[in-house]
């Protein structure tokens, strides 16, 4: 997949961002002490560029009194190296507050849960860039795209991460001009309807409405917000990065269906996969869904349609596709017939224009008096007035022959 | 770390379908009894197939927000969650007594406690009664009132009728309402003839459904005669053939339903602290004092 780099962290950029001053917060220092307490004296606690351990070097036997309570720093870079008191340690870590707060954010705030940790590290390229580079980039704001979301990560002067999440179309709009939210679960209401107030059955459809912002989220709440707007996308993206994405292809998915959906397995007749190409073109195109389709006809047979460029993968036909496939299974079981009626060349093209406009969701964009457009309402009403009989039959030709 | 996963049907067409699931999840989150509360759906996202991979905890309780034991709880959900070795005999149920089965979910290679559906839990009778209190705005409703519990009949699912009868019988035993009847949409005694089945002047009609949708907002109101066409709307109460019918809408929208979700998890071994008491208290109908 296209593992894009954070936009402002490019070290080759002409402008070299400055590394911000960071104060060491008490909770980060306390977490270091707790972590050292939990370790054996010789077990080191690693930060970027240095480590800290409890106890005097070489005194791992017969530790007592001062030696047991002392700390050591390695490499010390001119600071005292061994026998540090808690106060000395605090001073030394304050000098290295960026590395310590970075450790604190990922080890204590973000925690172990794989998808959350990987996502938050990816945002600032924590597995590729140094603390110094990242903090400098965060000070200016690191921007990431996730579906239609724009995520901007920053760092406070205490080394805490803060995130601004909004619709990408709202980039650059001041926070006070948008509806601001704090609770990730509020995002549920933002994803239910599109801009025109229509229910969105597919969360990853590119129809997310804008006008809102989560201006100041912590790391965990950022993850929850993204997972609320695009459910399970981070989990699947994470599995893919770990080379563990479990893709279930079309055939297997349809074979699994039961109840009213059991019929869909009969649509595969061992005569190729053109019908599934049409399904993917209809439902899974980037214009319809932001997931990148990774499923194919079966393990050995790729579809002829492109899977798209989305950041997060689609690992099996979704429930919207399965439901639509059920309908198509019934419709496609019909045999074609020859109907005969006359159209002018322009009328044939107009029918094509109408199909295009509906398929591309463009009907609302066609202006009322723009009769140059085939899918214009007046043009379409004219076509209906001219070509439909009183029963609504195109060209006056009944759908069923015996209706004549 | 203790996690609750509420699984429900959801809808491609109707946003109200998932609303009770979210509401009850929020109520339970507020109790703090679980480290995380997740929701998964058949028709919405995250899908049953993918919800477990969003779960962080190691003590996972899956509670189906469904009315009866049947196709969804016995086939669809276990299959889609990939519960290894699932067989309906794991529940050892007579159609009403499913409790829980502990199985490895292959999707995450961790054990989950797969609980019986909310609708057949004995505590659901309390929710039906609470629904009657809500719709009449009377915490003591009962005297002079009949109660009709309504659902699908056996045509769609044999256990659906069993659940309705079970709760109706339990509520009748409490002698709170003058009469309690189980009525069905597709078999006798039919909800269409509701006034014929009751002597009381006032009858609360509680449909045993999880969410409001086609059945509770269109089918039943028209069948009962609350309105000619559902788009016209109706009053609560509405008088039909001399009986004042207090139509309650889907029982699953009643906030106390969150309590039944918790009961299911507790029965499966979840440590809930005071959450059950908290939910019963916070979802009460105001007494007007």
XYZ file of C-alpha atoms in Angstrom:
693
model
C 0.000 0.000 0.000
C 0.951 3.611 -0.395
C 2.515 4.429 2.949
C 2.499 8.143 2.697
C 4.856 10.233 4.784
C 3.550 12.921 7.084
C 3.263 16.097 5.074
C 5.297 18.428 7.228
C 7.925 16.035 8.532
C 9.921 15.877 5.332
C 13.555 16.285 6.436
C 14.549 17.423 2.949
C 12.238 20.404 3.129
C 14.027 23.722 2.845
C 12.454 25.015 6.022
C 13.896 23.160 9.009
C 11.288 23.162 11.806
C 12.535 23.957 15.294
C 12.357 21.389 18.081
C 9.989 22.746 20.742
C 10.905 23.190 24.394
C 9.244 20.465 26.469
C 8.731 20.475 30.252
C 8.736 17.106 31.937
C 5.281 16.613 33.514
C 5.056 15.023 36.953
C 2.920 12.133 35.735
C 5.531 11.198 33.121
C 8.321 11.282 35.704
C 6.219 9.266 38.173
C 5.585 6.700 35.449
C 9.342 6.385 34.924
C 9.877 5.793 38.669
C 7.034 3.237 38.763
C 8.450 1.474 35.761
C 11.920 1.327 37.345
C 10.406 0.036 40.595
C 8.813 -2.800 38.657
C 12.145 -3.837 37.183
C 15.070 -5.751 38.489
C 17.982 -3.480 39.373
C 19.975 -4.380 36.314
C 17.090 -4.175 33.913
C 17.323 -0.957 31.957
C 14.476 1.300 30.881
C 15.130 2.433 27.335
C 14.345 5.840 25.937
C 15.430 7.108 22.552
C 19.168 7.802 22.839
C 19.681 6.720 26.443
C 18.577 4.397 29.193
C 17.951 4.527 32.915
C 18.304 1.790 35.518
C 17.936 1.411 39.229
C 20.926 0.642 41.462
C 24.648 1.380 41.249
C 26.508 -0.206 38.373
C 28.197 -3.460 39.282
C 26.498 -3.488 42.654
C 23.822 -5.998 41.669
C 24.784 -8.140 44.631
C 24.311 -7.002 48.183
C 22.309 -3.999 47.164
C 21.480 -2.020 50.211
C 20.824 1.471 51.400
C 21.795 4.250 49.025
C 22.994 1.940 46.289
C 19.561 0.329 45.930
C 17.783 3.693 45.738
C 20.260 5.221 43.323
C 19.767 5.499 39.575
C 22.137 5.433 36.684
C 22.033 7.024 33.293
C 23.671 5.695 30.137
C 25.080 7.403 28.177
C 25.256 10.359 30.533
C 26.358 13.012 28.040
C 28.177 15.014 30.697
C 25.570 14.457 33.407
C 26.345 12.347 36.419
C 26.288 8.721 35.274
C 25.813 6.648 38.419
C 24.501 7.059 41.930
C 21.865 9.563 40.872
C 19.317 10.551 43.500
C 15.674 10.922 42.494
C 16.286 14.649 42.272
C 19.342 14.118 40.043
C 17.327 11.774 37.882
C 14.529 14.304 37.561
C 17.032 16.920 36.497
C 18.625 14.601 33.958
C 15.260 13.511 32.537
C 14.072 17.115 32.373
C 17.039 17.746 30.084
C 15.779 14.877 27.971
C 12.058 15.637 28.335
C 11.203 15.056 24.659
C 12.393 11.439 24.730
C 10.802 10.798 28.129
C 7.409 12.255 27.194
C 7.518 10.312 23.926
C 8.024 7.106 25.916
C 5.244 8.109 28.291
C 2.761 8.839 25.493
C 3.187 5.496 23.771
C 3.848 3.221 26.751
C 1.392 4.675 29.233
C -1.217 6.778 27.440
C -1.647 4.894 24.172
C -0.996 1.424 25.592
C -0.460 -1.924 23.971
C -3.616 -2.558 21.938
C -2.197 -3.243 18.482
C -4.447 -1.260 16.132
C -4.556 1.813 18.355
C -0.813 1.837 18.959
C 0.092 1.262 15.303
C -2.304 3.961 14.112
C -1.056 6.602 16.536
C 2.573 5.771 15.787
C 1.849 5.892 12.039
C 0.383 9.368 12.350
C 3.734 10.804 13.391
C 5.886 8.113 11.755
C 7.180 7.097 15.164
C 8.808 3.979 13.770
C 10.686 5.920 11.105
C 11.649 9.290 12.534
C 13.585 10.409 15.609
C 11.902 12.061 18.561
C 13.601 15.326 17.656
C 12.333 15.297 14.075
C 8.846 14.282 15.132
C 8.557 16.884 17.865
C 9.693 19.566 15.448
C 7.116 18.371 12.895
C 4.385 18.057 15.546
C 5.092 21.620 16.689
C 4.062 22.740 13.209
C 1.282 20.159 12.902
C 1.475 16.784 11.151
C -1.413 16.179 8.768
C -2.776 12.807 7.791
C -5.669 11.732 5.598
C -7.963 8.848 6.558
C -10.892 8.437 4.192
C -12.479 11.866 4.062
C -10.926 12.839 7.387
C -8.110 15.234 7.923
C -6.200 14.577 11.134
C -3.745 17.157 12.426
C -1.402 16.052 15.215
C 0.377 18.530 17.464
C 2.382 18.409 20.679
C 1.963 20.563 23.797
C 4.848 22.032 25.804
C 4.406 19.044 28.147
C 4.931 16.562 25.346
C 1.249 15.558 25.188
C -0.249 14.775 21.797
C -3.338 16.644 20.680
C -5.325 15.951 17.543
C -7.722 17.962 15.406
C -10.102 15.814 13.333
C -12.438 17.239 10.708
C -13.733 16.665 7.201
C -10.936 17.269 4.697
C -13.189 19.785 2.942
C -13.104 21.888 6.125
C -9.307 22.233 6.126
C -8.250 25.710 7.142
C -11.613 26.757 8.591
C -11.243 28.269 12.093
C -12.518 25.943 14.849
C -15.086 28.481 16.051
C -16.751 28.435 12.653
C -17.388 24.687 12.915
C -19.504 22.655 15.357
C -16.963 21.494 17.910
C -17.179 18.142 19.751
C -15.186 16.432 22.498
C -16.777 13.005 22.968
C -15.775 10.459 20.285
C -19.245 8.876 20.524
C -20.778 12.148 19.296
C -19.318 11.168 15.934
C -22.130 8.584 15.634
C -24.580 11.390 14.929
C -22.232 12.994 12.396
C -22.031 9.869 10.250
C -25.714 8.883 10.215
C -26.885 11.260 7.468
C -25.240 12.810 4.429
C -25.300 16.511 3.577
C -28.773 16.198 2.103
C -30.094 14.449 5.206
C -30.197 10.988 3.646
C -29.363 7.958 5.763
C -25.881 6.553 5.079
C -26.057 2.737 5.168
C -22.328 2.453 4.455
C -19.981 4.312 6.777
C -17.111 4.250 4.290
C -19.156 5.803 1.471
C -17.561 9.119 0.400
C -20.629 11.000 1.589
C -19.498 12.154 5.012
C -20.996 15.542 5.786
C -18.703 18.308 7.040
C -19.124 21.338 9.239
C -17.844 19.812 12.477
C -14.534 19.401 14.246
C -13.020 17.499 17.152
C -10.433 20.192 17.843
C -8.547 18.840 20.822
C -8.533 15.060 21.215
C -6.045 12.968 23.160
C -4.537 9.853 21.541
C -7.111 7.333 22.774
C -10.030 9.566 21.888
C -8.569 10.156 18.428
C -8.528 6.423 17.828
C -12.097 6.064 19.114
C -13.302 8.938 16.936
C -11.752 7.475 13.792
C -13.150 4.024 14.631
C -16.593 5.535 15.183
C -16.558 7.347 11.842
C -14.992 4.443 9.919
C -15.617 1.298 12.029
C -12.961 -1.432 12.029
C -10.889 0.377 9.386
C -7.936 0.819 11.736
C -8.136 -2.802 12.884
C -8.088 -4.060 9.280
C -5.379 -1.612 8.201
C -3.287 -2.831 11.143
C -3.763 -6.484 10.191
C -2.726 -5.644 6.653
C 0.470 -3.932 7.861
C 1.245 -6.998 9.935
C 0.671 -9.165 6.873
C -2.253 -10.778 8.649
C -5.238 -9.424 6.760
C -7.780 -12.215 6.390
C -9.350 -11.662 2.999
C -12.550 -13.590 2.230
C -13.200 -13.577 -1.488
C -16.537 -13.340 -3.301
C -17.127 -17.068 -3.794
C -16.444 -17.964 -0.188
C -18.587 -15.092 1.095
C -21.554 -16.040 -1.081
C -21.229 -19.728 -0.158
C -21.528 -18.741 3.514
C -24.856 -16.934 3.112
C -28.051 -18.482 4.428
C -31.705 -17.615 4.931
C -33.001 -15.067 2.435
C -29.435 -14.509 1.225
C -28.794 -18.190 0.511
C -29.923 -17.624 -3.085
C -26.842 -15.518 -3.939
C -24.635 -18.592 -4.260
C -26.686 -19.647 -7.294
C -25.547 -16.539 -9.163
C -22.080 -18.070 -9.632
C -22.622 -20.586 -12.397
C -19.048 -21.467 -13.205
C -19.281 -19.238 -16.282
C -16.735 -16.637 -15.312
C -16.912 -13.616 -13.057
C -18.205 -10.860 -15.330
C -21.227 -10.447 -13.037
C -18.932 -9.854 -10.061
C -16.916 -7.341 -12.082
C -20.177 -5.460 -12.572
C -20.943 -5.635 -8.841
C -17.511 -4.270 -7.960
C -17.809 -1.534 -10.573
C -21.266 -0.638 -9.268
C -20.609 -0.716 -5.507
C -16.904 -0.786 -4.725
C -15.471 1.952 -6.946
C -13.705 4.752 -5.046
C -16.619 7.001 -5.969
C -18.900 4.716 -3.912
C -16.710 3.387 -1.075
C -13.381 4.550 0.334
C -12.181 1.074 1.277
C -9.618 -0.467 -1.046
C -11.131 -3.729 -2.286
C -8.745 -6.581 -1.584
C -11.213 -9.418 -2.204
C -11.432 -10.972 -5.654
C -13.640 -13.597 -7.271
C -11.716 -16.348 -5.528
C -8.197 -16.894 -4.334
C -6.968 -17.725 -7.845
C -9.132 -15.420 -9.928
C -8.828 -11.652 -9.806
C -11.635 -9.402 -10.903
C -11.050 -7.195 -13.952
C -11.956 -4.072 -11.990
C -9.489 -1.943 -10.022
C -9.762 -2.190 -6.225
C -9.258 1.522 -5.611
C -6.680 3.592 -3.738
C -8.133 3.796 -0.217
C -5.833 3.897 2.822
C -7.719 1.049 4.487
C -8.570 -2.345 2.993
C -11.902 -4.048 2.334
C -11.493 -7.682 3.286
C -14.749 -9.223 2.093
C -17.970 -8.246 0.318
C -19.903 -6.116 2.825
C -23.559 -6.485 3.800
C -24.588 -3.794 1.317
C -22.977 -5.773 -1.498
C -24.518 -9.049 -0.303
C -27.986 -7.467 -0.127
C -27.638 -5.959 -3.584
C -26.293 -9.266 -4.920
C -29.429 -10.974 -3.662
C -31.524 -8.582 -5.744
C -29.300 -9.045 -8.788
C -29.369 -12.815 -8.433
C -33.133 -12.683 -8.951
C -33.043 -10.028 -11.693
C -30.228 -11.707 -13.578
C -32.069 -15.014 -13.653
C -34.434 -13.468 -16.205
C -33.873 -14.184 -19.892
C -33.426 -11.227 -22.244
C -36.219 -10.500 -24.709
C -36.401 -8.368 -27.810
C -38.596 -5.311 -27.455
C -39.216 -3.215 -30.488
C -39.877 0.507 -30.371
C -38.444 3.560 -32.083
C -36.165 6.225 -30.625
C -34.584 9.170 -32.378
C -30.775 9.216 -32.103
C -31.063 12.014 -29.550
C -33.572 10.030 -27.526
C -31.231 7.052 -27.403
C -28.467 9.349 -26.185
C -30.830 10.916 -23.706
C -31.604 7.518 -22.183
C -27.846 7.029 -21.814
C -27.487 10.479 -20.232
C -30.208 9.677 -17.708
C -28.584 6.397 -16.737
C -25.223 8.136 -16.363
C -26.672 10.940 -14.253
C -28.418 8.549 -11.859
C -25.416 6.203 -11.652
C -23.072 9.075 -10.891
C -25.467 10.715 -8.422
C -25.520 13.902 -10.537
C -29.257 14.497 -10.915
C -29.273 17.255 -8.271
C -26.536 19.129 -10.109
C -28.455 19.442 -13.353
C -30.022 22.863 -13.482
C -33.744 23.130 -13.923
C -33.631 25.101 -17.185
C -30.524 23.444 -18.627
C -32.267 21.600 -21.444
C -28.916 20.835 -23.065
C -28.551 18.079 -20.421
C -30.257 14.820 -21.381
C -31.073 14.098 -17.718
C -32.665 17.526 -17.262
C -36.056 17.198 -15.598
C -38.041 18.980 -18.332
C -36.266 16.923 -21.001
C -37.038 13.747 -19.115
C -40.659 14.667 -18.528
C -40.992 15.451 -22.234
C -39.570 12.020 -23.076
C -42.039 10.372 -20.740
C -44.973 12.362 -22.155
C -43.993 11.371 -25.663
C -42.953 7.743 -25.253
C -44.967 6.242 -22.373
C -48.482 4.985 -22.831
C -51.116 5.385 -20.092
C -49.789 2.241 -18.345
C -46.247 3.600 -18.185
C -44.898 1.337 -20.926
C -41.934 2.674 -22.838
C -42.837 3.013 -26.542
C -46.267 1.612 -25.729
C -44.725 -1.864 -25.579
C -45.924 -3.994 -22.628
C -43.211 -5.596 -20.478
C -44.993 -8.975 -20.628
C -46.132 -10.071 -24.098
C -49.520 -11.322 -22.838
C -50.386 -7.873 -21.484
C -51.219 -6.711 -25.004
C -9.946 -6.185 31.087
C -13.691 -6.792 30.801
C -15.466 -6.006 27.540
C -19.106 -5.994 26.497
C -20.093 -6.426 22.870
C -23.748 -5.791 22.050
C -24.704 -7.338 18.714
C -27.869 -6.249 16.919
C -29.566 -6.355 13.531
C -29.247 -2.765 12.266
C -30.612 -1.651 8.915
C -29.538 -0.399 5.498
C -32.678 1.714 5.286
C -33.750 2.878 8.721
C -31.488 4.798 11.135
C -33.867 4.042 14.027
C -32.903 0.390 13.907
C -29.543 0.846 15.629
C -30.658 3.689 17.911
C -31.634 1.454 20.885
C -28.351 -0.433 20.608
C -26.382 2.791 20.908
C -28.619 4.086 23.697
C -28.244 0.950 25.828
C -24.498 0.843 25.165
C -24.258 4.424 26.423
C -26.289 3.625 29.549
C -23.994 0.712 30.317
C -20.839 2.719 29.599
C -21.990 5.280 32.129
C -22.048 2.617 34.858
C -18.343 1.942 34.344
C -18.958 -1.793 34.822
C -17.034 -2.640 31.647
C -13.664 -1.355 30.511
C -15.127 -1.055 27.035
C -18.548 -1.399 25.430
C -18.638 -2.106 21.695
C -21.516 -2.531 19.265
C -21.664 -4.755 16.179
C -24.338 -5.246 13.523
C -25.634 -7.516 10.794
C -26.546 -4.613 8.499
C -24.352 -1.804 9.786
C -20.741 -1.330 10.784
C -18.746 -2.695 12.389
C -20.262 -5.901 11.039
C -20.498 -9.066 13.191
C -17.568 -10.329 11.116
C -15.290 -7.501 12.218
C -16.507 -6.284 15.584
C -14.400 -8.631 17.695
C -11.161 -7.374 16.172
C -11.983 -3.940 17.571
C -12.205 -5.380 21.097
C -9.246 -4.967 23.401
C -10.337 -6.901 26.491
C -9.669 -10.494 27.469
C -12.969 -11.150 29.268
C -15.442 -10.640 26.439
C -19.220 -10.888 26.855
C -21.282 -10.911 23.666
C -24.967 -10.133 24.205
C -27.395 -10.345 21.262
C -29.942 -7.544 21.311
C -32.529 -9.827 19.729
C -36.010 -10.800 20.857
C -35.955 -14.554 20.545
C -33.764 -17.573 20.126
C -33.727 -18.583 16.503
C -32.070 -18.036 13.160
C -29.963 -15.047 14.159
C -28.854 -16.108 17.607
C -28.369 -19.764 16.729
C -26.936 -19.565 13.206
C -25.977 -16.154 11.919
C -24.226 -14.583 14.893
C -22.117 -17.632 15.899
C -21.135 -18.172 12.267
C -20.216 -14.557 11.607
C -18.337 -14.180 14.904
C -16.563 -17.421 13.992
C -17.247 -19.154 17.314
C -15.264 -22.382 17.050
C -17.253 -25.533 17.714
C -20.551 -23.717 18.177
C -23.602 -25.897 18.208
C -26.963 -24.757 19.450
C -26.800 -27.571 22.041
C -24.103 -25.466 23.764
C -26.970 -23.422 25.135
C -28.960 -26.495 26.136
C -32.076 -24.414 25.670
C -35.755 -25.252 25.283
C -36.146 -22.112 23.167
C -36.328 -19.798 26.161
C -33.521 -20.814 28.483
C -30.315 -19.994 26.565
C -27.774 -18.684 29.051
C -24.253 -18.602 27.704
C -21.564 -20.619 25.959
C -17.853 -19.974 26.291
C -16.107 -20.554 22.980
C -13.008 -19.401 21.152
C -13.742 -16.758 18.522
C -11.410 -17.711 15.686
C -11.261 -14.153 14.441
C -9.273 -13.098 17.490
C -8.235 -16.465 18.880
C -9.636 -15.508 22.277
C -12.494 -16.915 24.305
C -15.782 -15.080 24.354
C -18.890 -15.638 26.454
C -21.726 -15.869 23.971
C -24.919 -15.043 25.857
C -28.558 -15.779 25.152
C -30.671 -13.027 23.601
C -32.034 -10.160 25.634
C -35.661 -10.901 24.690
C -35.949 -14.254 26.449
C -34.366 -13.213 29.734
C -36.778 -13.243 32.660
C -35.916 -9.581 33.372
C -37.507 -8.648 30.040
C -40.895 -8.927 31.778
C -39.828 -5.966 33.932
C -39.012 -3.992 30.802
C -42.452 -4.692 29.342
C -44.043 -3.441 32.538
C -41.727 -0.430 32.585
C -42.725 0.274 28.971
C -46.359 0.323 30.079
C -45.423 2.795 32.820
C -43.580 4.995 30.321
C -46.328 5.154 27.750
C -49.030 5.901 30.326
C -46.665 8.152 32.277
C -47.863 6.362 35.399
C -45.350 4.397 37.518
C -48.243 2.546 39.136
C -50.214 1.652 36.014
C -52.073 -1.638 36.266
C -55.405 -1.164 38.018
C -58.184 -0.958 35.433
C -55.723 -1.692 32.637
C -55.190 -4.620 30.342
C -51.769 -5.402 28.882
C -51.247 -6.877 25.417
C -47.816 -8.274 24.596
C -47.503 -8.556 20.828
C -45.096 -10.173 18.429
C -44.714 -12.415 15.427
C -46.387 -15.760 15.734
C -44.840 -19.113 15.033
C -44.899 -18.569 11.262
C -41.538 -16.886 11.277
C -40.024 -18.460 14.330
C -41.494 -20.934 16.776
C -39.524 -19.440 19.666
C -40.836 -15.955 18.937
C -44.310 -16.959 20.118
C -42.809 -18.808 23.092
C -41.057 -15.672 24.327
C -44.224 -13.590 24.071
C -46.257 -16.168 25.954
C -43.544 -16.592 28.590
C -43.432 -12.900 29.463
C -47.218 -12.492 29.297
C -47.640 -15.389 31.739
C -45.041 -14.054 34.140
C -46.592 -10.595 34.166
C -50.077 -12.075 34.621
C -48.853 -13.946 37.722
C -48.018 -10.615 39.346
C -51.716 -9.601 39.387
C -50.790 -6.051 38.544
C -52.856 -5.613 35.402
C -56.526 -6.621 35.239
C -55.759 -8.812 32.208
C -52.602 -9.800 30.339
C -52.769 -11.383 26.881
C -50.256 -12.550 24.316
C -51.334 -11.530 20.805
C -49.727 -12.257 17.464
C -49.362 -10.637 14.094
C -49.744 -13.726 11.962
C -51.824 -16.188 13.982
C -54.620 -16.368 16.554
C -55.215 -14.643 18.841
C -54.517 -11.827 16.407
C -53.614 -8.305 17.371
C -56.059 -7.049 14.683
C -58.959 -7.987 16.957
C -57.432 -6.544 20.118
C -60.665 -5.041 21.586
C -62.366 -8.450 21.345
C -59.739 -10.017 23.579
C -59.999 -7.513 26.417
C -62.748 -6.442 28.796
C -60.748 -3.483 30.182
C -61.481 -0.015 28.818
C -57.758 0.745 28.753
C -55.195 -1.584 27.211
C -51.473 -0.994 26.908
C -50.128 -2.581 23.747
C -46.424 -3.455 23.960
C -44.815 -4.933 20.825
C -41.968 -7.284 21.655
C -39.511 -5.809 19.155
C -36.027 -4.413 19.657
C -36.313 -1.311 17.513
C -38.989 0.797 15.901
C -39.347 0.149 12.208
C -41.761 -1.213 9.662
C -43.541 -3.664 11.993
C -43.986 -1.365 14.969
C -44.577 1.880 13.086
C -46.591 0.752 10.080
C -47.869 -2.823 10.385
C -49.216 -2.983 13.914
C -50.746 0.536 14.121
C -52.650 -0.127 10.872
C -53.645 -3.702 11.785
C -54.960 -2.631 15.178
C -56.827 0.276 13.630
C -54.971 3.074 15.402
C -54.876 4.712 11.981
C -55.950 3.998 8.418
C -52.502 4.757 7.130
C -49.398 5.045 9.282
C -48.421 8.329 7.618
C -51.452 9.925 9.297
C -50.088 9.131 12.754
C -52.222 8.338 15.809
C -52.784 9.482 19.360
C -51.755 7.744 22.549
C -54.188 6.600 23.742
C -56.338 6.051 20.656
C -59.860 4.664 20.989
C -60.686 1.655 18.806
C -64.127 0.003 19.117
C -64.565 1.519 22.557
C -61.173 0.395 23.911
C -58.545 3.010 24.698
C -55.324 1.571 23.301
C -52.038 2.879 24.670
C -49.603 1.950 21.937
C -46.093 1.687 23.374
C -43.902 1.097 20.317
C -40.955 -1.276 20.437
C -40.190 -2.500 23.958
C -36.482 -2.528 23.133
C -36.409 1.257 23.018
C -37.253 1.356 26.736
C -34.120 2.470 28.627
C -34.485 -0.384 31.154
C -33.549 -2.798 28.352
C -29.949 -1.909 29.239
C -30.570 -3.760 32.516
C -31.371 -6.971 30.638
C -28.170 -6.675 28.609
C -26.321 -6.443 31.916
C -28.271 -9.375 33.372
C -27.175 -11.508 30.437
C -23.535 -10.606 30.995
C -23.867 -11.143 34.760
C -25.391 -14.583 34.191
C -22.337 -15.390 32.080
C -20.012 -14.369 34.897
C -19.317 -10.680 34.329
C -18.377 -8.701 37.404
C -20.766 -5.773 37.401
C -20.429 -4.201 40.835
C -23.475 -2.003 41.437
C -24.246 -1.511 37.744
C -27.544 -3.433 37.815
C -28.927 -1.292 40.623
C -27.585 1.853 38.975
C -29.305 1.140 35.689
C -32.630 0.234 37.313
C -32.504 3.500 39.207
C -31.401 5.812 36.387
C -33.985 4.469 33.918
C -37.009 4.760 36.225
C -40.192 6.555 35.246
C -40.479 9.770 37.245
C -43.142 9.565 39.957
C -43.949 13.238 39.557
C -43.008 14.036 43.178
